[in-house]
PDB file of C-alpha atoms in Angstrom:
ATOM      1  CA  MET A   1     127.244 116.333  88.969  1.00 41.00           C
ATOM      2  CA  ILE A   2     124.977 113.256  89.104  1.00 51.00           C
ATOM      3  CA  SER A   3     124.969 111.293  85.846  1.00 68.00           C
ATOM      4  CA  ARG A   4     121.622 110.804  84.145  1.00 81.00           C
ATOM      5  CA  LEU A   5     120.190 107.289  84.063  1.00 85.00           C
ATOM      6  CA  ASN A   6     119.873 105.796  80.584  1.00 87.00           C
ATOM      7  CA  TYR A   7     116.357 104.381  80.484  1.00 86.00           C
ATOM      8  CA  HIS A   8     117.052 102.427  77.304  1.00 88.00           C
ATOM      9  CA  HIS A   9     119.711 100.466  79.179  1.00 90.00           C
ATOM     10  CA  LEU A  10     117.348 100.010  82.122  1.00 90.00           C
ATOM     11  CA  TYR A  11     114.581  98.799  79.819  1.00 88.00           C
ATOM     12  CA  TYR A  12     116.812  96.165  78.241  1.00 90.00           C
ATOM     13  CA  PHE A  13     117.933  95.018  81.692  1.00 89.00           C
ATOM     14  CA  TRP A  14     114.283  94.771  82.779  1.00 86.00           C
ATOM     15  CA  ARG A  15     113.342  92.627  79.800  1.00 87.00           C
ATOM     16  CA  VAL A  16     116.327  90.295  80.233  1.00 88.00           C
ATOM     17  CA  ALA A  17     115.661  89.960  83.975  1.00 87.00           C
ATOM     18  CA  ALA A  18     112.029  89.045  83.295  1.00 83.00           C
ATOM     19  CA  GLU A  19     113.011  86.478  80.642  1.00 83.00           C
ATOM     20  CA  GLY A  20     116.117  85.144  82.425  1.00 83.00           C
ATOM     21  CA  HIS A  21     117.729  84.413  79.076  1.00 84.00           C
ATOM     22  CA  LEU A  22     119.764  86.766  76.899  1.00 87.00           C
ATOM     23  CA  THR A  23     119.237  85.038  73.545  1.00 86.00           C
ATOM     24  CA  ARG A  24     115.456  84.731  73.847  1.00 87.00           C
ATOM     25  CA  THR A  25     115.149  88.355  74.937  1.00 88.00           C
ATOM     26  CA  ALA A  26     117.266  89.521  72.006  1.00 88.00           C
ATOM     27  CA  GLU A  27     114.999  87.592  69.636  1.00 88.00           C
ATOM     28  CA  ARG A  28     111.878  89.142  71.163  1.00 86.00           C
ATOM     29  CA  LEU A  29     113.365  92.644  70.938  1.00 87.00           C
ATOM     30  CA  HIS A  30     114.673  92.048  67.402  1.00 88.00           C
ATOM     31  CA  ILE A  31     118.242  93.057  68.226  1.00 90.00           C
ATOM     32  CA  SER A  32     121.481  91.099  68.260  1.00 91.00           C
ATOM     33  CA  GLN A  33     122.590  89.302  71.397  1.00 89.00           C
ATOM     34  CA  SER A  34     125.896  91.196  71.389  1.00 90.00           C
ATOM     35  CA  ALA A  35     124.108  94.568  71.193  1.00 91.00           C
ATOM     36  CA  LEU A  36     121.795  93.613  74.053  1.00 90.00           C
ATOM     37  CA  SER A  37     124.715  92.409  76.157  1.00 90.00           C
ATOM     38  CA  ALA A  38     126.557  95.679  75.506  1.00 92.00           C
ATOM     39  CA  GLN A  39     123.541  97.725  76.666  1.00 90.00           C
ATOM     40  CA  ILE A  40     123.381  95.843  79.964  1.00 90.00           C
ATOM     41  CA  ARG A  41     127.136  96.076  80.444  1.00 91.00           C
ATOM     42  CA  GLN A  42     126.912  99.864  80.092  1.00 91.00           C
ATOM     43  CA  LEU A  43     124.217  99.958  82.780  1.00 91.00           C
ATOM     44  CA  GLU A  44     126.412  97.870  85.083  1.00 90.00           C
ATOM     45  CA  GLU A  45     129.342 100.225  84.463  1.00 90.00           C
ATOM     46  CA  GLN A  46     127.196 103.247  85.264  1.00 89.00           C
ATOM     47  CA  LEU A  47     125.894 101.665  88.476  1.00 90.00           C
ATOM     48  CA  GLY A  48     129.323 100.306  89.352  1.00 89.00           C
ATOM     49  CA  THR A  49     128.193  96.773  90.115  1.00 90.00           C
ATOM     50  CA  PRO A  50     127.325  93.547  88.263  1.00 91.00           C
ATOM     51  CA  LEU A  51     123.613  92.851  87.927  1.00 91.00           C
ATOM     52  CA  PHE A  52     123.737  89.268  86.637  1.00 89.00           C
ATOM     53  CA  LEU A  53     125.595  86.046  87.374  1.00 87.00           C
ATOM     54  CA  ARG A  54     125.850  83.348  84.719  1.00 82.00           C
ATOM     55  CA  GLU A  55     124.823  79.775  85.521  1.00 78.00           C
ATOM     56  CA  GLY A  56     125.164  77.774  82.333  1.00 73.00           C
ATOM     57  CA  LYS A  57     122.886  79.403  79.782  1.00 71.00           C
ATOM     58  CA  LYS A  58     120.806  81.082  82.469  1.00 78.00           C
ATOM     59  CA  LEU A  59     121.275  84.540  83.927  1.00 84.00           C
ATOM     60  CA  LEU A  60     120.712  84.946  87.653  1.00 87.00           C
ATOM     61  CA  LEU A  61     120.259  88.301  89.345  1.00 89.00           C
ATOM     62  CA  THR A  62     122.796  89.455  91.891  1.00 90.00           C
ATOM     63  CA  GLU A  63     121.538  91.020  95.104  1.00 90.00           C
ATOM     64  CA  MET A  64     121.952  94.460  93.538  1.00 90.00           C
ATOM     65  CA  GLY A  65     120.334  93.168  90.335  1.00 88.00           C
ATOM     66  CA  SER A  66     117.236  92.188  92.312  1.00 88.00           C
ATOM     67  CA  SER A  67     117.109  95.648  93.839  1.00 87.00           C
ATOM     68  CA  VAL A  68     117.487  97.341  90.437  1.00 89.00           C
ATOM     69  CA  LEU A  69     114.758  95.095  89.039  1.00 86.00           C
ATOM     70  CA  ARG A  70     112.286  96.321  91.664  1.00 84.00           C
ATOM     71  CA  TYR A  71     113.026  99.922  90.654  1.00 84.00           C
ATOM     72  CA  ALA A  72     112.689  99.031  86.964  1.00 84.00           C
ATOM     73  CA  GLU A  73     109.343  97.324  87.521  1.00 79.00           C
ATOM     74  CA  ALA A  74     108.016 100.376  89.366  1.00 77.00           C
ATOM     75  CA  ILE A  75     109.338 102.809  86.739  1.00 80.00           C
ATOM     76  CA  PHE A  76     107.908 100.990  83.733  1.00 77.00           C
ATOM     77  CA  ALA A  77     104.628 100.207  85.483  1.00 73.00           C
ATOM     78  CA  LEU A  78     104.250 103.935  86.124  1.00 74.00           C
ATOM     79  CA  GLY A  79     104.956 104.624  82.462  1.00 74.00           C
ATOM     80  CA  ASN A  80     102.294 102.125  81.415  1.00 69.00           C
ATOM     81  CA  GLU A  81      99.859 103.725  83.841  1.00 65.00           C
ATOM     82  CA  LEU A  82     100.565 107.139  82.319  1.00 69.00           C
ATOM     83  CA  LEU A  83      99.754 105.823  78.835  1.00 69.00           C
ATOM     84  CA  SER A  84      96.659 104.094  80.186  1.00 62.00           C
ATOM     85  CA  ALA A  85      95.417 107.248  81.912  1.00 62.00           C
ATOM     86  CA  THR A  86      95.852 109.450  78.853  1.00 64.00           C
ATOM     87  CA  THR A  87      94.168 106.855  76.624  1.00 61.00           C
ATOM     88  CA  SER A  88      91.213 106.426  78.976  1.00 56.00           C
ATOM     89  CA  GLN A  89      90.683 110.190  79.242  1.00 56.00           C
ATOM     90  CA  ASP A  90      91.190 111.137  75.604  1.00 52.00           C
ATOM     91  CA  ALA A  91      88.909 114.167  75.321  1.00 40.00           C
ATOM     92  CA  GLY A  92      88.630 113.846  71.551  1.00 41.00           C
ATOM     93  CA  GLN A  93      87.125 110.363  71.811  1.00 49.00           C
ATOM     94  CA  GLY A  94      85.268 110.835  75.079  1.00 53.00           C
ATOM     95  CA  GLY A  95      87.653 108.292  76.551  1.00 69.00           C
ATOM     96  CA  GLN A  96      87.590 104.521  76.477  1.00 77.00           C
ATOM     97  CA  LEU A  97      86.957 101.731  78.925  1.00 84.00           C
ATOM     98  CA  ARG A  98      88.896  98.471  78.619  1.00 87.00           C
ATOM     99  CA  ILE A  99      87.224  95.548  80.335  1.00 91.00           C
ATOM    100  CA  GLY A 100      88.427  91.976  80.636  1.00 93.00           C
ATOM    101  CA  SER A 101      85.950  89.237  81.482  1.00 93.00           C
ATOM    102  CA  VAL A 102      86.743  85.655  82.448  1.00 91.00           C
ATOM    103  CA  SER A 103      85.310  83.293  79.859  1.00 84.00           C
ATOM    104  CA  THR A 104      83.197  81.479  82.475  1.00 81.00           C
ATOM    105  CA  LEU A 105      81.257  84.618  83.424  1.00 85.00           C
ATOM    106  CA  SER A 106      77.526  84.782  82.760  1.00 81.00           C
ATOM    107  CA  ARG A 107      76.755  86.836  79.652  1.00 82.00           C
ATOM    108  CA  ASN A 108      73.549  88.093  81.269  1.00 81.00           C
ATOM    109  CA  PHE A 109      75.511  89.404  84.234  1.00 85.00           C
ATOM    110  CA  LEU A 110      77.974  91.048  81.858  1.00 87.00           C
ATOM    111  CA  GLU A 111      75.151  92.745  79.967  1.00 86.00           C
ATOM    112  CA  ASN A 112      73.643  94.069  83.202  1.00 85.00           C
ATOM    113  CA  PHE A 113      77.008  95.416  84.313  1.00 87.00           C
ATOM    114  CA  LEU A 114      77.709  97.155  80.999  1.00 86.00           C
ATOM    115  CA  ASN A 115      74.247  98.655  80.476  1.00 83.00           C
ATOM    116  CA  PRO A 116      75.084 102.063  82.023  1.00 80.00           C
ATOM    117  CA  VAL A 117      78.054 102.607  79.719  1.00 77.00           C
ATOM    118  CA  LEU A 118      76.472 101.175  76.560  1.00 78.00           C
ATOM    119  CA  SER A 119      74.194 104.208  76.369  1.00 73.00           C
ATOM    120  CA  LYS A 120      77.177 106.587  76.363  1.00 71.00           C
ATOM    121  CA  GLN A 121      78.110 106.901  72.706  1.00 66.00           C
ATOM    122  CA  ALA A 122      81.124 109.069  73.541  1.00 69.00           C
ATOM    123  CA  VAL A 123      82.765 106.209  75.451  1.00 75.00           C
ATOM    124  CA  LYS A 124      84.621 103.608  73.421  1.00 80.00           C
ATOM    125  CA  LEU A 125      84.199 100.191  75.023  1.00 83.00           C
ATOM    126  CA  ASN A 126      86.832  97.490  74.540  1.00 86.00           C
ATOM    127  CA  LEU A 127      85.719  94.115  75.873  1.00 89.00           C
ATOM    128  CA  GLU A 128      87.734  90.908  75.786  1.00 90.00           C
ATOM    129  CA  ALA A 129      87.323  87.474  77.342  1.00 89.00           C
ATOM    130  CA  GLY A 130      90.047  85.126  78.525  1.00 90.00           C
ATOM    131  CA  GLY A 131      91.505  83.161  81.389  1.00 90.00           C
ATOM    132  CA  LEU A 132      91.868  84.890  84.749  1.00 91.00           C
ATOM    133  CA  GLU A 133      95.678  84.665  84.876  1.00 91.00           C
ATOM    134  CA  GLU A 134      96.058  86.091  81.374  1.00 92.00           C
ATOM    135  CA  LEU A 135      93.678  88.969  82.129  1.00 93.00           C
ATOM    136  CA  LEU A 136      95.407  89.765  85.430  1.00 92.00           C
ATOM    137  CA  ASN A 137      98.745  89.984  83.633  1.00 88.00           C
ATOM    138  CA  ARG A 138      97.241  92.528  81.255  1.00 88.00           C
ATOM    139  CA  LEU A 139      95.648  94.391  84.153  1.00 88.00           C
ATOM    140  CA  SER A 140      98.980  94.637  85.983  1.00 84.00           C
ATOM    141  CA  ALA A 141     100.507  96.094  82.795  1.00 80.00           C
ATOM    142  CA  TYR A 142      97.683  98.696  82.688  1.00 80.00           C
ATOM    143  CA  GLU A 143      96.397  97.272  79.409  1.00 84.00           C
ATOM    144  CA  LEU A 144      92.974  96.763  81.017  1.00 88.00           C
ATOM    145  CA  ASP A 145      91.014  98.984  83.390  1.00 88.00           C
ATOM    146  CA  VAL A 146      89.151  96.194  85.172  1.00 91.00           C
ATOM    147  CA  VAL A 147      88.772  92.421  85.152  1.00 95.00           C
ATOM    148  CA  LEU A 148      85.368  90.897  85.883  1.00 94.00           C
ATOM    149  CA  SER A 149      85.512  87.494  87.536  1.00 93.00           C
ATOM    150  CA  ASN A 150      83.488  85.016  89.556  1.00 88.00           C
ATOM    151  CA  ARG A 151      86.611  84.119  91.540  1.00 88.00           C
ATOM    152  CA  PRO A 152      88.297  86.439  94.063  1.00 89.00           C
ATOM    153  CA  VAL A 153      92.002  87.232  94.060  1.00 90.00           C
ATOM    154  CA  ILE A 154      94.286  88.014  96.987  1.00 87.00           C
ATOM    155  CA  ALA A 155      96.599  91.016  96.869  1.00 83.00           C
ATOM    156  CA  ASP A 156     100.273  90.865  97.809  1.00 82.00           C
ATOM    157  CA  ASP A 157     103.303  93.150  97.544  1.00 76.00           C
ATOM    158  CA  LYS A 158     103.893  92.229  93.906  1.00 76.00           C
ATOM    159  CA  HIS A 159     100.235  92.309  92.887  1.00 79.00           C
ATOM    160  CA  PRO A 160      98.312  95.076  94.686  1.00 83.00           C
ATOM    161  CA  TRP A 161      94.911  93.937  93.431  1.00 89.00           C
ATOM    162  CA  ARG A 162      91.726  95.593  94.557  1.00 90.00           C
ATOM    163  CA  CYS A 163      88.920  93.045  94.559  1.00 92.00           C
ATOM    164  CA  ARG A 164      85.466  94.620  94.788  1.00 91.00           C
ATOM    165  CA  THR A 165      82.346  92.509  95.317  1.00 91.00           C
ATOM    166  CA  LEU A 166      79.766  93.593  92.751  1.00 90.00           C
ATOM    167  CA  ALA A 167      76.914  91.199  93.474  1.00 88.00           C
ATOM    168  CA  ARG A 168      75.896  87.835  94.835  1.00 88.00           C
ATOM    169  CA  GLN A 169      73.433  85.661  93.016  1.00 87.00           C
ATOM    170  CA  GLU A 170      71.614  82.660  94.440  1.00 89.00           C
ATOM    171  CA  VAL A 171      72.220  79.322  92.777  1.00 93.00           C
ATOM    172  CA  CYS A 172      69.180  77.246  91.910  1.00 94.00           C
ATOM    173  CA  LEU A 173      68.129  73.878  90.582  1.00 95.00           C
ATOM    174  CA  ILE A 174      66.520  74.516  87.218  1.00 94.00           C
ATOM    175  CA  GLY A 175      65.230  72.210  84.510  1.00 92.00           C
ATOM    176  CA  PRO A 176      62.323  71.236  82.256  1.00 93.00           C
ATOM    177  CA  PRO A 177      58.909  72.448  83.458  1.00 93.00           C
ATOM    178  CA  GLY A 178      57.038  69.884  85.554  1.00 89.00           C
ATOM    179  CA  LEU A 179      59.960  67.455  85.867  1.00 88.00           C
ATOM    180  CA  ILE A 180      59.956  67.106  89.661  1.00 85.00           C
ATOM    181  CA  GLY A 181      56.258  67.591  90.319  1.00 79.00           C
ATOM    182  CA  GLU A 182      54.825  69.325  93.381  1.00 80.00           C
ATOM    183  CA  GLY A 183      57.048  70.293  96.300  1.00 82.00           C
ATOM    184  CA  PHE A 184      60.785  70.800  96.369  1.00 88.00           C
ATOM    185  CA  ASP A 185      62.840  68.236  98.260  1.00 90.00           C
ATOM    186  CA  LEU A 186      66.527  69.058  97.779  1.00 91.00           C
ATOM    187  CA  GLY A 187      67.850  65.637  98.726  1.00 90.00           C
ATOM    188  CA  LYS A 188      65.353  63.842  96.491  1.00 90.00           C
ATOM    189  CA  VAL A 189      66.112  66.052  93.491  1.00 92.00           C
ATOM    190  CA  LEU A 190      69.879  65.602  93.891  1.00 92.00           C
ATOM    191  CA  THR A 191      69.718  61.824  94.152  1.00 91.00           C
ATOM    192  CA  HIS A 192      66.807  60.960  91.826  1.00 91.00           C
ATOM    193  CA  HIS A 193      67.487  63.252  88.878  1.00 92.00           C
ATOM    194  CA  GLN A 194      70.499  63.609  86.612  1.00 92.00           C
ATOM    195  CA  LEU A 195      72.416  66.830  87.214  1.00 94.00           C
ATOM    196  CA  VAL A 196      74.553  69.111  85.075  1.00 94.00           C
ATOM    197  CA  VAL A 197      76.873  71.144  87.282  1.00 94.00           C
ATOM    198  CA  PRO A 198      79.834  73.546  87.067  1.00 92.00           C
ATOM    199  CA  SER A 199      83.316  72.009  87.099  1.00 89.00           C
ATOM    200  CA  ALA A 200      85.226  71.352  90.308  1.00 88.00           C
ATOM    201  CA  LYS A 201      87.335  74.504  89.942  1.00 83.00           C
ATOM    202  CA  SER A 202      84.348  76.859  90.204  1.00 86.00           C
ATOM    203  CA  GLU A 203      83.295  78.585  93.417  1.00 87.00           C
ATOM    204  CA  ILE A 204      79.755  77.277  92.948  1.00 91.00           C
ATOM    205  CA  ARG A 205      80.897  73.672  92.719  1.00 92.00           C
ATOM    206  CA  VAL A 206      83.159  73.922  95.762  1.00 92.00           C
ATOM    207  CA  ARG A 207      80.255  75.175  97.875  1.00 92.00           C
ATOM    208  CA  PHE A 208      77.874  72.614  96.394  1.00 94.00           C
ATOM    209  CA  ASP A 209      80.212  69.701  97.138  1.00 94.00           C
ATOM    210  CA  LEU A 210      80.640  70.932 100.704  1.00 94.00           C
ATOM    211  CA  LEU A 211      76.869  71.174 101.156  1.00 94.00           C
ATOM    212  CA  CYS A 212      76.361  67.639  99.808  1.00 94.00           C
ATOM    213  CA  GLU A 213      79.034  66.340 102.165  1.00 94.00           C
ATOM    214  CA  GLN A 214      77.374  68.058 105.127  1.00 93.00           C
ATOM    215  CA  LEU A 215      73.986  66.596 104.172  1.00 92.00           C
ATOM    216  CA  GLY A 216      75.414  63.144 103.462  1.00 94.00           C
ATOM    217  CA  ILE A 217      74.129  63.223  99.881  1.00 91.00           C
ATOM    218  CA  GLU A 218      75.772  61.702  96.819  1.00 93.00           C
ATOM    219  CA  PRO A 219      74.297  63.634  93.868  1.00 93.00           C
ATOM    220  CA  TRP A 220      73.659  61.982  90.508  1.00 92.00           C
ATOM    221  CA  ILE A 221      75.990  64.012  88.278  1.00 93.00           C
ATOM    222  CA  ARG A 222      75.608  63.502  84.548  1.00 93.00           C
ATOM    223  CA  ALA A 223      77.865  66.291  83.242  1.00 92.00           C
ATOM    224  CA  GLU A 224      80.370  68.873  84.501  1.00 93.00           C
ATOM    225  CA  VAL A 225      81.210  72.009  82.509  1.00 90.00           C
ATOM    226  CA  ASP A 226      83.446  74.998  83.211  1.00 83.00           C
ATOM    227  CA  ASP A 227      81.690  77.481  80.943  1.00 82.00           C
ATOM    228  CA  MET A 228      78.424  79.230  81.816  1.00 83.00           C
ATOM    229  CA  ALA A 229      77.343  79.417  78.177  1.00 84.00           C
ATOM    230  CA  ALA A 230      77.707  75.635  77.861  1.00 88.00           C
ATOM    231  CA  LEU A 231      75.923  75.110  81.180  1.00 90.00           C
ATOM    232  CA  ARG A 232      73.077  77.261  79.904  1.00 90.00           C
ATOM    233  CA  LEU A 233      72.767  75.126  76.763  1.00 91.00           C
ATOM    234  CA  LEU A 234      72.749  71.903  78.776  1.00 91.00           C
ATOM    235  CA  ALA A 235      70.151  73.316  81.153  1.00 90.00           C
ATOM    236  CA  ARG A 236      67.960  74.121  78.165  1.00 90.00           C
ATOM    237  CA  ASP A 237      68.496  71.058  75.977  1.00 90.00           C
ATOM    238  CA  SER A 238      69.653  68.061  78.047  1.00 90.00           C
ATOM    239  CA  GLY A 239      66.483  67.347  79.999  1.00 89.00           C
ATOM    240  CA  ALA A 240      68.582  67.160  83.175  1.00 92.00           C
ATOM    241  CA  VAL A 241      68.468  69.372  86.258  1.00 94.00           C
ATOM    242  CA  ALA A 242      71.036  72.178  86.213  1.00 94.00           C
ATOM    243  CA  LEU A 243      72.829  73.691  89.186  1.00 95.00           C
ATOM    244  CA  ILE A 244      73.001  77.249  87.918  1.00 93.00           C
ATOM    245  CA  PRO A 245      72.416  80.899  88.902  1.00 91.00           C
ATOM    246  CA  ALA A 246      68.978  82.002  87.739  1.00 90.00           C
ATOM    247  CA  ILE A 247      70.431  85.047  85.972  1.00 86.00           C
ATOM    248  CA  VAL A 248      72.238  82.784  83.501  1.00 88.00           C
ATOM    249  CA  VAL A 249      68.944  81.405  82.172  1.00 90.00           C
ATOM    250  CA  LYS A 250      66.646  84.345  82.921  1.00 89.00           C
ATOM    251  CA  ASP A 251      65.369  84.513  79.324  1.00 90.00           C
ATOM    252  CA  GLU A 252      64.463  80.810  79.305  1.00 93.00           C
ATOM    253  CA  LEU A 253      62.730  81.181  82.686  1.00 93.00           C
ATOM    254  CA  ASN A 254      60.751  84.202  81.491  1.00 94.00           C
ATOM    255  CA  LYS A 255      59.640  82.321  78.359  1.00 94.00           C
ATOM    256  CA  GLY A 256      58.610  79.243  80.329  1.00 93.00           C
ATOM    257  CA  LEU A 257      61.186  77.015  78.635  1.00 94.00           C
ATOM    258  CA  LEU A 258      62.716  76.188  82.020  1.00 94.00           C
ATOM    259  CA  GLU A 259      61.406  76.027  85.570  1.00 93.00           C
ATOM    260  CA  LYS A 260      63.127  77.046  88.787  1.00 94.00           C
ATOM    261  CA  TYR A 261      62.511  74.216  91.248  1.00 94.00           C
ATOM    262  CA  GLY A 262      64.148  75.873  94.222  1.00 92.00           C
ATOM    263  CA  SER A 263      67.195  77.652  95.606  1.00 92.00           C
ATOM    264  CA  VAL A 264      70.183  75.789  96.995  1.00 93.00           C
ATOM    265  CA  HIS A 265      70.712  77.677 100.238  1.00 90.00           C
ATOM    266  CA  GLY A 266      74.343  78.212 101.151  1.00 88.00           C
ATOM    267  CA  VAL A 267      75.457  78.033  97.521  1.00 92.00           C
ATOM    268  CA  GLU A 268      75.820  81.277  95.596  1.00 90.00           C
ATOM    269  CA  GLU A 269      77.879  82.846  92.850  1.00 89.00           C
ATOM    270  CA  THR A 270      79.779  86.026  93.632  1.00 90.00           C
ATOM    271  CA  PHE A 271      80.802  88.517  90.976  1.00 91.00           C
ATOM    272  CA  TYR A 272      83.970  90.554  91.448  1.00 93.00           C
ATOM    273  CA  ALA A 273      85.567  93.574  89.807  1.00 93.00           C
ATOM    274  CA  ILE A 274      89.361  93.424  90.044  1.00 93.00           C
ATOM    275  CA  THR A 275      91.445  96.562  89.573  1.00 90.00           C
ATOM    276  CA  VAL A 276      94.937  97.756  90.468  1.00 86.00           C
ATOM    277  CA  ARG A 277      95.934 100.781  92.474  1.00 78.00           C
ATOM    278  CA  ARG A 278      96.364 103.791  90.234  1.00 69.00           C
ATOM    279  CA  ARG A 279      97.496 107.336  90.704  1.00 64.00           C
ATOM    280  CA  PHE A 280      94.905 108.369  88.129  1.00 61.00           C
ATOM    281  CA  GLU A 281      91.532 106.682  88.493  1.00 66.00           C
ATOM    282  CA  THR A 282      89.549 105.913  85.337  1.00 69.00           C
ATOM    283  CA  PRO A 283      86.470 108.180  85.593  1.00 69.00           C
ATOM    284  CA  HIS A 284      84.220 106.014  83.406  1.00 72.00           C
ATOM    285  CA  LEU A 285      84.945 102.982  85.575  1.00 79.00           C
ATOM    286  CA  LYS A 286      84.187 104.903  88.745  1.00 76.00           C
ATOM    287  CA  ASP A 287      80.858 105.997  87.261  1.00 77.00           C
ATOM    288  CA  LEU A 288      80.081 102.429  86.227  1.00 80.00           C
ATOM    289  CA  PHE A 289      80.622 101.114  89.752  1.00 81.00           C
ATOM    290  CA  GLN A 290      78.313 103.809  91.130  1.00 77.00           C
ATOM    291  CA  GLN A 291      75.543 103.141  88.605  1.00 73.00           C
ATOM    292  CA  PHE A 292      75.622  99.357  88.573  1.00 72.00           C
ATOM    293  CA  SER A 293      72.920  97.465  90.381  1.00 59.00           C
ATOM    294  CA  MET A 294      72.184  93.777  90.098  1.00 54.00           C
ATOM    295  CA  PRO A 295      68.567  92.885  89.295  1.00 50.00           C
ATOM    296  CA  GLY A 296      66.925  90.366  91.546  1.00 48.00           C
TER     297      GLY A 296
END
C-alpha cells in the first residue's frame, strides 16, 4: 500500500526552501524551530532521502530537494489557483476582479480600460497600484487576476507569463498654448525649449533617446520623472514642453489648457495586460479584454 503524502510536512519544506533559513521561516510561521525541523525530518524519512544540506547557518537543497521543491511549487500554485477561481466566480457576489496596475500607468488609460466593468454592479472590483516586480509576485501566487503595465515581460519556465498588447498610444510634445508659434519643427522644439520627460527606465524615454541619437539632437531636458501623474502636473504647470502620451493630458487638451504641438514619430507608449496560465479562466477578465477599445 502506498503511503499518503503529508501536505503539512510538504508545506513546511516549501516555505523553508523558499526562505533558505530555518530560524527565519519558523518566525514567519509562528512555530518553534525544533517543531519545524521535526516536520521536515519526517518528510525526509517518508521520502527516504535528505532534502537539505547545511552550510553554516544556511540550508542548501540536495538534488532530490530541488526536485521535491518543483513538485511543491506546482502543488501549492494549483491550490492558490483553486482559491482564486472560486473567489472570482462567487455566484453570491457576482464574482470579483482583482487588478494590479503599475504606479507609472496613466490614470486616463486605466479609466478607459475599466469602464466596461465599472457599470457591472454585481462585479466587485479590487484595484491596487505598485511596482511591477511586486505585482508580478502577487500574480504568480494567484492573488491578482491581471497586471496592467507599460513595460512588457518575458515568460520562462518558472514564470509562464502571458503578455497581451492592449493598445499603443502616440507620444507627443505638449505644452502651453502658443509657446512654439506656427509650424512644428521637431529639432527646433527639442533644442530651443525646456523639456520635461519620463525617466530613463521608461519605454518612452528609451525610444526618445534613440531617436535623438539618430537625429544628432541633444535635447534641452529640464526635468525627468518616473510617474505619469507627476509628468501630467509638470506638463500643466511648469511652462515647459512635455514628452507625453496625449491620453495622459486629454482633459487639459480638451479644455484648452495645453496644446499638442506635434507627434514624435517612432516614439509610442504600449499598454500591456499580463496574466498567468490558468486551468480556470476568469470570465470577467475575458469579457473585459473583448469589450476594451482604446479611444483615439
